[in-house]
Structures are given as C-alpha cells and as structure tokens.
Coordinates of C-alpha atoms in Angstrom, one line a residue:
M1407 CA 52.8 -15.3 -35.0
E1408 CA 55.4 -15.4 -32.2
S1409 CA 54.2 -16.3 -28.8
I1410 CA 53.2 -13.2 -26.7
N1411 CA 55.4 -12.5 -23.7
F1412 CA 53.2 -11.8 -20.6
V1413 CA 55.9 -9.3 -19.3
D1414 CA 55.8 -7.3 -22.5
L1415 CA 52.0 -7.3 -22.7
F1416 CA 51.1 -6.4 -19.2
Q1417 CA 54.0 -4.3 -18.0
G1418 CA 52.2 -2.6 -15.1
I1419 CA 51.6 -6.0 -13.5
A1420 CA 55.1 -7.2 -14.4
T1421 CA 56.9 -4.2 -12.9
L1422 CA 54.7 -4.7 -9.8
A1423 CA 55.8 -8.3 -9.4
A1424 CA 59.5 -7.5 -10.2
S1425 CA 59.8 -4.6 -7.7
E1426 CA 61.0 -4.7 -4.1
P1427 CA 58.4 -5.5 -1.5
K1428 CA 58.3 -2.0 -0.1
I1429 CA 57.9 -0.5 -3.6
M1430 CA 55.1 -3.0 -4.5
I1431 CA 53.2 -2.3 -1.3
G1432 CA 53.8 1.5 -1.7
R1433 CA 52.4 1.4 -5.3
I1434 CA 49.3 -0.6 -4.2
F1435 CA 48.7 1.7 -1.2
L1436 CA 49.0 4.9 -3.3
M1437 CA 46.6 3.4 -5.9
L1438 CA 44.1 2.8 -3.1
L1439 CA 44.7 6.2 -1.6
G1440 CA 44.0 7.7 -5.0
F1441 CA 40.6 5.9 -5.0
L1442 CA 39.9 7.3 -1.5
L1443 CA 40.8 10.9 -2.5
I1444 CA 38.5 10.7 -5.5
Y1445 CA 35.6 9.3 -3.3
L1446 CA 36.1 11.9 -0.6
G1447 CA 36.4 14.7 -3.2
S1448 CA 33.2 13.6 -5.0
K1449 CA 31.4 13.7 -1.6
S1450 CA 32.8 17.1 -0.9
V1451 CA 34.4 15.8 2.3
L1452 CA 37.7 17.1 0.8
E1453 CA 38.2 19.9 -1.7
P1454 CA 36.9 18.3 -5.0
L1455 CA 38.7 20.7 -7.4
L1456 CA 42.1 19.5 -6.2
M1457 CA 41.4 16.0 -4.8
I1458 CA 39.6 14.4 -7.9
P1459 CA 42.4 15.2 -10.4
M1460 CA 45.0 14.5 -7.7
G1461 CA 43.5 11.1 -6.9
M1462 CA 43.2 10.2 -10.6
G1463 CA 46.9 11.1 -11.2
M1464 CA 48.0 9.2 -8.0
S1465 CA 46.2 6.0 -8.8
S1466 CA 47.1 6.1 -12.5
V1467 CA 50.8 6.8 -12.2
N1468 CA 51.4 4.0 -9.8
A1469 CA 49.5 1.6 -12.0
A1470 CA 51.3 2.7 -15.2
V1471 CA 54.9 1.8 -14.3
M1472 CA 56.6 0.1 -17.2
F1473 CA 60.1 -1.1 -18.3
L1474 CA 61.9 1.7 -20.1
E1475 CA 65.3 1.7 -21.9
G1476 CA 67.8 -0.5 -20.1
G1477 CA 65.1 -2.3 -18.2
R1478 CA 64.6 0.4 -15.6
P1479 CA 61.1 1.0 -14.3
G1480 CA 59.4 4.3 -15.1
T1481 CA 56.3 6.0 -16.6
L1482 CA 55.3 8.1 -19.5
F1483 CA 53.9 10.8 -17.3
V1484 CA 56.7 13.0 -15.8
D1485 CA 60.3 12.7 -14.5
P1486 CA 60.6 15.4 -11.7
L1487 CA 64.2 14.5 -10.9
I1488 CA 65.8 14.9 -14.3
S1489 CA 68.3 17.8 -14.5
D1490 CA 70.7 17.1 -17.5
P1491 CA 69.7 19.6 -20.2
V1492 CA 70.1 17.1 -23.1
A1493 CA 68.1 14.5 -21.3
L1494 CA 65.4 17.1 -20.4
I1495 CA 65.0 18.1 -24.0
N1496 CA 64.5 14.4 -24.9
I1497 CA 62.1 13.7 -22.1
L1498 CA 60.0 16.8 -23.0
Q1499 CA 59.1 15.0 -26.3
I1500 CA 58.2 11.7 -24.5
D1501 CA 56.5 12.3 -21.1
W1502 CA 53.2 14.0 -21.8
L1503 CA 53.1 16.0 -18.5
Q1504 CA 56.8 17.0 -18.6
P1505 CA 56.2 20.3 -20.4
I1506 CA 53.6 21.3 -17.8
Y1507 CA 55.9 20.4 -14.9
T1508 CA 59.1 21.9 -16.4
L1509 CA 57.5 25.1 -17.7
T1510 CA 55.0 25.9 -14.9
F1511 CA 56.0 23.9 -11.8
S1512 CA 59.8 24.1 -11.6
N1513 CA 59.8 27.9 -12.1
G1514 CA 56.8 28.7 -9.8
L1515 CA 54.6 29.9 -12.7
I1516 CA 51.6 27.8 -11.7
A1517 CA 51.7 29.2 -8.2
C1518 CA 51.6 32.7 -9.7
L1519 CA 48.7 31.8 -12.0
V1520 CA 46.7 30.5 -9.0
F1521 CA 47.5 33.7 -7.1
M1522 CA 46.2 35.9 -10.0
G1523 CA 42.9 34.0 -9.9
I1524 CA 42.7 34.3 -6.1
G1525 CA 43.4 38.0 -6.3
V1526 CA 40.4 38.5 -8.6
L1527 CA 38.2 36.7 -6.1
L1528 CA 39.4 38.7 -3.0
D1529 CA 37.6 41.7 -1.8
V1530 CA 40.3 43.6 0.2
G1531 CA 37.6 45.8 1.6
Y1532 CA 37.0 43.2 4.3
V1533 CA 40.6 43.7 5.5
M1534 CA 40.5 47.5 5.1
A1535 CA 37.3 47.7 7.1
R1536 CA 38.9 45.9 10.1
P1537 CA 42.7 46.0 9.6
F1538 CA 43.7 45.4 13.3
Q1539 CA 41.2 42.6 13.9
S1540 CA 42.1 40.8 10.6
M1541 CA 45.9 41.1 10.9
F1542 CA 45.8 40.2 14.6
I1543 CA 44.0 36.9 13.9
A1544 CA 46.2 36.2 10.8
L1545 CA 49.3 36.5 12.9
F1546 CA 48.0 34.1 15.6
A1547 CA 47.0 31.7 12.8
E1548 CA 50.7 31.5 11.7
L1549 CA 51.6 29.9 15.0
G1550 CA 52.1 26.5 13.3
T1551 CA 54.8 28.0 11.1
F1552 CA 56.7 29.4 14.0
V1553 CA 56.4 26.2 16.1
V1554 CA 57.3 23.7 13.4
F1555 CA 60.4 25.6 12.1
P1556 CA 62.6 24.9 15.2
F1557 CA 60.9 21.5 15.7
A1558 CA 61.9 20.4 12.2
I1559 CA 65.5 21.5 12.8
A1560 CA 65.5 19.4 16.0
L1561 CA 64.4 16.4 13.9
G1562 CA 67.5 16.8 11.7
L1563 CA 66.3 19.0 8.8
T1564 CA 68.4 21.8 7.6
E1565 CA 67.1 25.4 8.1
P1566 CA 66.0 25.8 4.5
E1567 CA 64.2 22.4 4.6
A1568 CA 62.6 23.3 7.9
A1569 CA 61.4 26.6 6.6
S1570 CA 59.9 25.0 3.6
V1571 CA 57.9 22.4 5.5
A1572 CA 57.0 25.0 8.2
T1573 CA 55.1 27.1 5.6
I1574 CA 52.5 24.4 5.5
G1575 CA 51.3 26.0 8.7
G1576 CA 50.1 29.0 6.6
A1577 CA 47.8 26.6 4.7
D1578 CA 48.6 28.4 1.4
G1579 CA 49.4 25.8 -1.2
P1580 CA 51.0 28.1 -3.8
M1581 CA 53.2 29.6 -1.0
V1582 CA 54.3 26.1 0.0
L1583 CA 55.1 25.3 -3.6
F1584 CA 57.0 28.5 -4.2
T1585 CA 59.0 28.4 -0.9
S1586 CA 60.1 24.7 -1.2
L1587 CA 61.1 25.2 -4.8
I1588 CA 63.5 27.9 -3.8
L1589 CA 64.8 26.7 -0.5
A1590 CA 64.6 22.9 -0.8
K1591 CA 64.4 21.9 -4.4
H1592 CA 65.4 18.3 -3.6
L1593 CA 62.4 18.0 -1.3
F1594 CA 60.1 20.1 -3.5
V1595 CA 57.9 17.2 -4.7
S1596 CA 57.5 15.6 -1.3
I1597 CA 56.8 18.9 0.6
T1598 CA 54.3 20.1 -2.0
V1599 CA 52.4 16.8 -2.2
V1600 CA 52.3 16.6 1.6
G1601 CA 51.2 20.2 1.9
Y1602 CA 48.3 19.9 -0.6
L1603 CA 47.2 16.6 0.9
Y1604 CA 46.9 18.2 4.3
L1605 CA 45.2 21.3 2.9
G1606 CA 42.5 19.0 1.6
L1607 CA 42.1 17.5 5.0
T1608 CA 41.5 21.0 6.6
Y1609 CA 38.2 20.9 4.7
G1610 CA 37.1 17.8 6.7
V1611 CA 39.0 18.2 10.1
Y1612 CA 38.7 21.8 11.1
P1613 CA 34.9 21.8 11.7
Y1614 CA 35.4 19.1 14.3
M1615 CA 38.2 20.9 15.9
I1616 CA 36.0 24.0 16.2
K1617 CA 33.2 22.0 17.8
W1618 CA 35.5 20.3 20.3
L1619 CA 37.0 23.6 21.5
V1620 CA 34.2 26.2 21.2
P1621 CA 30.9 25.8 23.0
E1622 CA 27.8 25.9 20.8
H1623 CA 26.4 29.2 22.3
I1624 CA 29.7 30.9 21.5
R1625 CA 29.9 29.4 18.0
G1626 CA 26.5 31.0 17.2
I1627 CA 27.5 34.6 18.1
D1628 CA 26.1 36.8 15.3
M1629 CA 28.3 39.6 14.0
S1630 CA 26.1 41.1 11.4
A1631 CA 25.9 44.4 13.4
D1632 CA 29.6 45.0 12.9
R1633 CA 29.3 46.4 9.3
G1634 CA 32.5 48.4 9.4
P1635 CA 33.1 51.5 7.3
R1636 CA 32.2 51.5 3.6
I1637 CA 35.3 51.1 1.4
T1638 CA 35.1 52.4 -2.2
R1639 CA 36.6 50.8 -5.3
S1640 CA 39.1 53.6 -5.6
Q1641 CA 40.3 53.0 -2.1
K1642 CA 40.7 49.3 -2.7
L1643 CA 42.7 49.9 -5.9
I1644 CA 45.0 52.4 -4.2
F1645 CA 45.5 49.8 -1.4
A1646 CA 46.4 47.1 -3.9
V1647 CA 48.9 49.3 -5.8
V1648 CA 50.6 50.7 -2.7
A1649 CA 50.7 47.3 -0.8
C1650 CA 52.1 45.5 -3.9
T1651 CA 54.8 48.1 -4.5
L1652 CA 55.8 48.3 -0.8
L1653 CA 55.9 44.5 -0.4
C1654 CA 57.9 44.1 -3.6
L1655 CA 60.3 46.8 -2.4
L1656 CA 60.8 45.1 1.0
F1657 CA 60.9 41.5 -0.3
P1658 CA 62.0 41.3 -4.0
V1659 CA 62.6 37.6 -3.7
A1660 CA 58.8 37.0 -3.4
A1661 CA 57.8 39.8 -5.8
P1662 CA 56.3 37.4 -8.3
L1663 CA 53.7 36.2 -5.7
F1664 CA 52.9 39.7 -4.4
F1665 CA 52.5 41.0 -7.9
S1666 CA 50.3 38.1 -9.0
L1667 CA 48.0 38.5 -6.0
F1668 CA 47.6 42.2 -6.2
V1669 CA 47.4 42.4 -10.0
G1670 CA 44.3 40.2 -9.6
V1671 CA 42.9 42.6 -7.0
A1672 CA 43.7 45.6 -9.3
V1673 CA 41.9 43.9 -12.2
R1674 CA 38.8 43.3 -10.0
E1675 CA 38.6 46.8 -8.6
S1676 CA 39.3 48.4 -12.0
G1677 CA 36.2 46.8 -13.3
L1678 CA 38.0 45.0 -16.2
E1679 CA 35.4 42.3 -16.7
N1680 CA 37.2 40.4 -19.5
F1681 CA 40.4 40.2 -17.5
S1682 CA 38.5 39.2 -14.4
K1683 CA 36.9 36.3 -16.3
L1684 CA 40.3 35.3 -17.8
L1685 CA 42.1 35.3 -14.4
G1686 CA 39.3 34.2 -12.1
E1687 CA 38.0 31.4 -14.3
T1688 CA 40.3 30.3 -17.1
F1689 CA 43.6 30.8 -15.3
L1690 CA 42.5 29.8 -11.9
Y1691 CA 40.5 26.7 -12.8
G1692 CA 43.0 25.6 -15.5
A1693 CA 46.0 26.0 -13.1
T1694 CA 44.1 24.3 -10.3
F1695 CA 43.3 21.3 -12.5
F1696 CA 46.9 20.9 -13.7
L1697 CA 48.1 21.5 -10.2
G1698 CA 46.0 18.7 -8.7
L1699 CA 46.7 16.4 -11.7
T1700 CA 50.5 16.9 -11.7
L1701 CA 50.7 16.6 -7.9
G1702 CA 48.9 13.3 -8.1
V1703 CA 51.3 12.1 -10.9
L1704 CA 54.3 13.1 -8.7
C1705 CA 53.0 10.7 -6.0
E1706 CA 54.9 7.8 -7.5
A1707 CA 56.1 5.2 -4.9
N1708 CA 59.7 5.5 -6.0
T1709 CA 59.6 9.3 -5.3
L1710 CA 57.7 9.2 -2.0
L1711 CA 59.2 6.2 -0.3
D1712 CA 61.9 8.1 1.5
P1713 CA 62.4 8.2 5.3
T1714 CA 62.3 12.0 5.1
V1715 CA 58.7 11.9 3.9
L1716 CA 57.5 10.4 7.2
K1717 CA 59.0 13.5 9.0
L1718 CA 57.3 15.8 6.5
L1719 CA 53.9 14.1 7.1
L1720 CA 54.2 14.5 10.8
L1721 CA 55.5 18.1 10.6
G1722 CA 52.8 19.1 8.1
M1723 CA 50.0 17.7 10.4
L1724 CA 51.5 19.5 13.4
A1725 CA 51.9 22.8 11.5
L1726 CA 48.2 22.9 10.4
A1727 CA 46.9 21.7 13.8
V1728 CA 48.9 24.3 15.8
S1729 CA 48.0 27.1 13.3
A1730 CA 44.3 26.2 13.9
L1731 CA 44.8 26.3 17.7
G1732 CA 46.7 29.6 17.3
G1733 CA 43.9 31.1 15.3
L1734 CA 41.3 30.0 17.9
A1735 CA 43.5 31.5 20.6
G1736 CA 43.5 34.8 18.8
G1737 CA 39.8 34.6 18.3
Y1738 CA 39.3 34.0 22.1
I1739 CA 41.5 37.0 23.0
L1740 CA 39.2 39.2 20.8
Y1741 CA 36.1 37.5 22.3
F1742 CA 37.1 38.5 25.8
W1743 CA 38.5 41.9 24.7
S1744 CA 35.1 42.7 23.1
G1745 CA 33.1 41.6 26.1
G1746 CA 31.8 38.5 24.4
K1747 CA 30.7 40.2 21.2
F1748 CA 33.4 38.7 18.9
N1749 CA 32.9 35.1 17.6
P1750 CA 36.2 33.3 18.3
I1751 CA 35.7 30.7 15.6
I1752 CA 36.7 33.4 13.1
G1753 CA 40.2 32.7 14.2
I1754 CA 40.2 29.5 12.1
A1755 CA 39.7 31.7 9.0
G1756 CA 43.1 33.2 9.7
V1757 CA 44.5 29.9 8.4
S1758 CA 44.7 31.2 4.9
C1759 CA 43.2 28.4 2.8
V1760 CA 41.1 30.9 0.8
P1761 CA 38.2 30.8 0.9
T1762 CA 37.8 27.3 2.4
T1763 CA 38.4 28.2 6.0
A1764 CA 36.1 31.3 5.8
K1765 CA 33.3 29.1 4.4
I1766 CA 34.0 26.5 7.2
V1767 CA 33.6 29.2 9.9
Q1768 CA 30.3 30.5 8.4
K1769 CA 28.9 26.9 8.0
V1770 CA 29.7 26.0 11.7
A1771 CA 28.3 29.3 12.9
T1772 CA 25.1 28.8 10.9
A1773 CA 24.7 25.3 12.4
A1774 CA 24.9 26.7 15.9
N1775 CA 22.7 29.7 15.1
P1776 CA 20.8 29.9 11.7
G1777 CA 20.8 33.7 11.9
A1778 CA 24.5 34.1 12.6
I1779 CA 26.5 36.0 10.0
V1780 CA 30.3 36.0 10.4
M1781 CA 31.5 35.8 6.7
P1782 CA 32.7 39.4 6.3
Q1783 CA 35.0 39.2 9.4
A1784 CA 36.1 35.7 8.4
L1785 CA 37.0 36.8 4.9
G1786 CA 39.0 39.7 6.4
A1787 CA 41.0 37.3 8.5
N1788 CA 41.3 34.9 5.5
I1789 CA 42.7 37.6 3.1
S1790 CA 45.1 38.8 5.8
G1791 CA 46.2 35.3 6.3
V1792 CA 47.2 35.2 2.6
I1793 CA 49.2 38.4 3.0
T1794 CA 51.0 37.3 6.2
S1795 CA 51.8 33.9 4.8
A1796 CA 53.4 35.6 1.8
I1797 CA 55.4 37.9 4.0
I1798 CA 56.6 35.1 6.3
A1799 CA 57.6 33.0 3.2
A1800 CA 59.5 36.0 1.8
V1801 CA 61.4 36.5 5.1
F1802 CA 62.4 32.8 5.2
I1803 CA 63.6 33.0 1.6
S1804 CA 65.5 36.3 2.1
I1805 CA 67.3 35.0 5.1
L1806 CA 67.9 31.3 4.2
R1807 CA 68.3 31.4 0.4

C-alpha cells in the first residue's frame, strides 16, 4: 500500500492552509458565523426557517473546499459564477445544488414560489378594510429605499446596483432577489445574501428599536374597537383579480411577482383547499428551505471577500434602519391625526417582512398592555408593504433595466 498523502486525504484542511491569509480568515469567520446563525435560529432570536439551513450551508461550504481539476480550489456544492453553456451542462452533473441554483435562482422562480405561498397566507381584507391607513404607513416604511438609492450612487455604485441594494429597505427577500437578478446580476449573490442576513436581524433588532422610540403607555394602545367594515370573500377575489391585472398592465417587467402573489390570494379566497395546501405548505416551505440552504452555500469566502460587499453591508443596514424609522414616523403622524387613538408602533409593520414585523408589533404591544390588540391593523400595513415594495421594484426595473 502506497503512503497516504495528507493533502489528498484531508483536502479541506489542506486548502485552508494553502489559501491566502484573507481567504483563510474569511473561511474560518464564515464557518463560525454559520454556527452563530444556527444557534440564534434555534433560539428563535432570528427567523429559524431561514437561518438554520442558511447557517448549515454557510459553515459546510467553507469547510468543504477541495482541490479540483488543475489544482484550483472549489466545492461540490454550486458555482454561481459559471456562464459558459458547455461548462454549465457539465457542472449540472457534478455540483449537487447547481440544478436548484440554475433552474430556480437564476431565473427568479424561487422568488415566485415563495410569493405564491405568501399570497395564500395573506388576508387582503385587512388592507381593503383600511386602505388609506395601510398604504400611508407602507409608503412611509419605504423611506429606507428612497434614502439609500442616492446614497449608494454617492458611494460609487451604478444606478442599477444602487437600486438593487436599496430594495433591501422594503424588507422583502424575494423582491431583493428578483430585482438584483435583473439589474445587477454580477452582484446578485452578494446583495441577496446581505439582504436575507439583515432580514433575519429585523426579528431581533426591531423590538428594541420600538422600545427605544415609543413610550410604554403609547405602545400599549388597544385598537380592538377599530373593526372596520366586513369584507366578503367575493370582494377579496375581485380585488385580487383587478389588482393583479392592473399591476401587470402597468409594470409587465415585474408581472411574474404580481401574478405569483395574487394567484395565491385568489386560490385562498376561492376556497380551493388542495391548492391552498400545495402553495401555502409544500411550495412555501420547500422554497424557503432551499432558499436558505442555497444562500448559505453561496456564502463562500472567495465569493464574498470583495470590497463592494462591505458597502452592501453598510447600505443594507442603513436601508432597514431608515425604513423602520420611516414606518414609526408614519405611525406617529396617524397617532396625532387620530387624537391619540392610533398605536404608532404599527408603523414598523409597514416594513414588509411578512408576517414577521406584524407579529413583532403585536408582541411588543402585548408586553406593554396584555389586552392590546393591533394585529388586524398591523397585517393591513404588512400586506400593503408587500404591494408597495413590488411596485417600487417594478419602477426601478422599468427605468433602469
């Protein structure tokens, strides 16, 4: 038996030792970050449905670097940068996540599948019952998008790149993925990963922001008396059909997302239970799992160690922080407009991370006043946030494509 070569046997360690210092440190950092995401997800500090598969993918892909043909380092997970058709056909038969990435990520399909599932979960009656209130808050909660766009250009990004990273302010993951894929494909991986990392952080950071900026007696304002008009299933179905058709007519470039969202709503309001289960459980949870897993696998040190990524990290953080402040500002305007009857923390729900921000608002309100009910109004703002995020993304794509 020939002597065993250590390099051939333990290639993960060998590639770590053979890499440049910054790559080695980056790989170790990302492995540890993956551990942290799994821990925080398991404790529900961050969104577990995304963070646990994302953390597993992140730690595993940075550990599993090996020597490929020609001695170049790589993995058997996915190659997001490959573009040559012949090489792509070959790699589809080698990298096990390449089919998922190529056939669902690079064409936006996975974003559409998530939107179908979200549509089934949305009760548009909350928006229809309070259209002015809901859309007013949603527009204020897009402040981060409008602030970061010119700021990103000032930092040296092109207009399409700036628009892609600015959409993080809408806190809508599929929208970030879809927009960056069309406008800034070369930064698609980095922007999407940064966007989803920060969307996970909203789960843990926004409650503290609310507590810092809104006094407890105001946080506990009960809005259960504001029931709004009763909206029938037929009215909701008509709304879904008309809104979908109108938005597709105005913004054909984002029609796949509008259609996916409203077909889910139509299935829900038509009472198609089998389709509702298919879209709201199988599609949504399956797509969310592979979304988190693939995003984690895309967090390879060689891909993310780019000077532009630091700008994206800062801009993503700024976008979500300013959007939260904008939402609270809109909430405070309605608070004073109503003579103190409106709970301003509902403004956070306009940041359209459905239904996370709505649940955060209800949780904070309950902590301040166990009898406070704000969920119907929060969901109205939340759903409006999804629609406004899609419209703004469509405007960016139509103008800058």
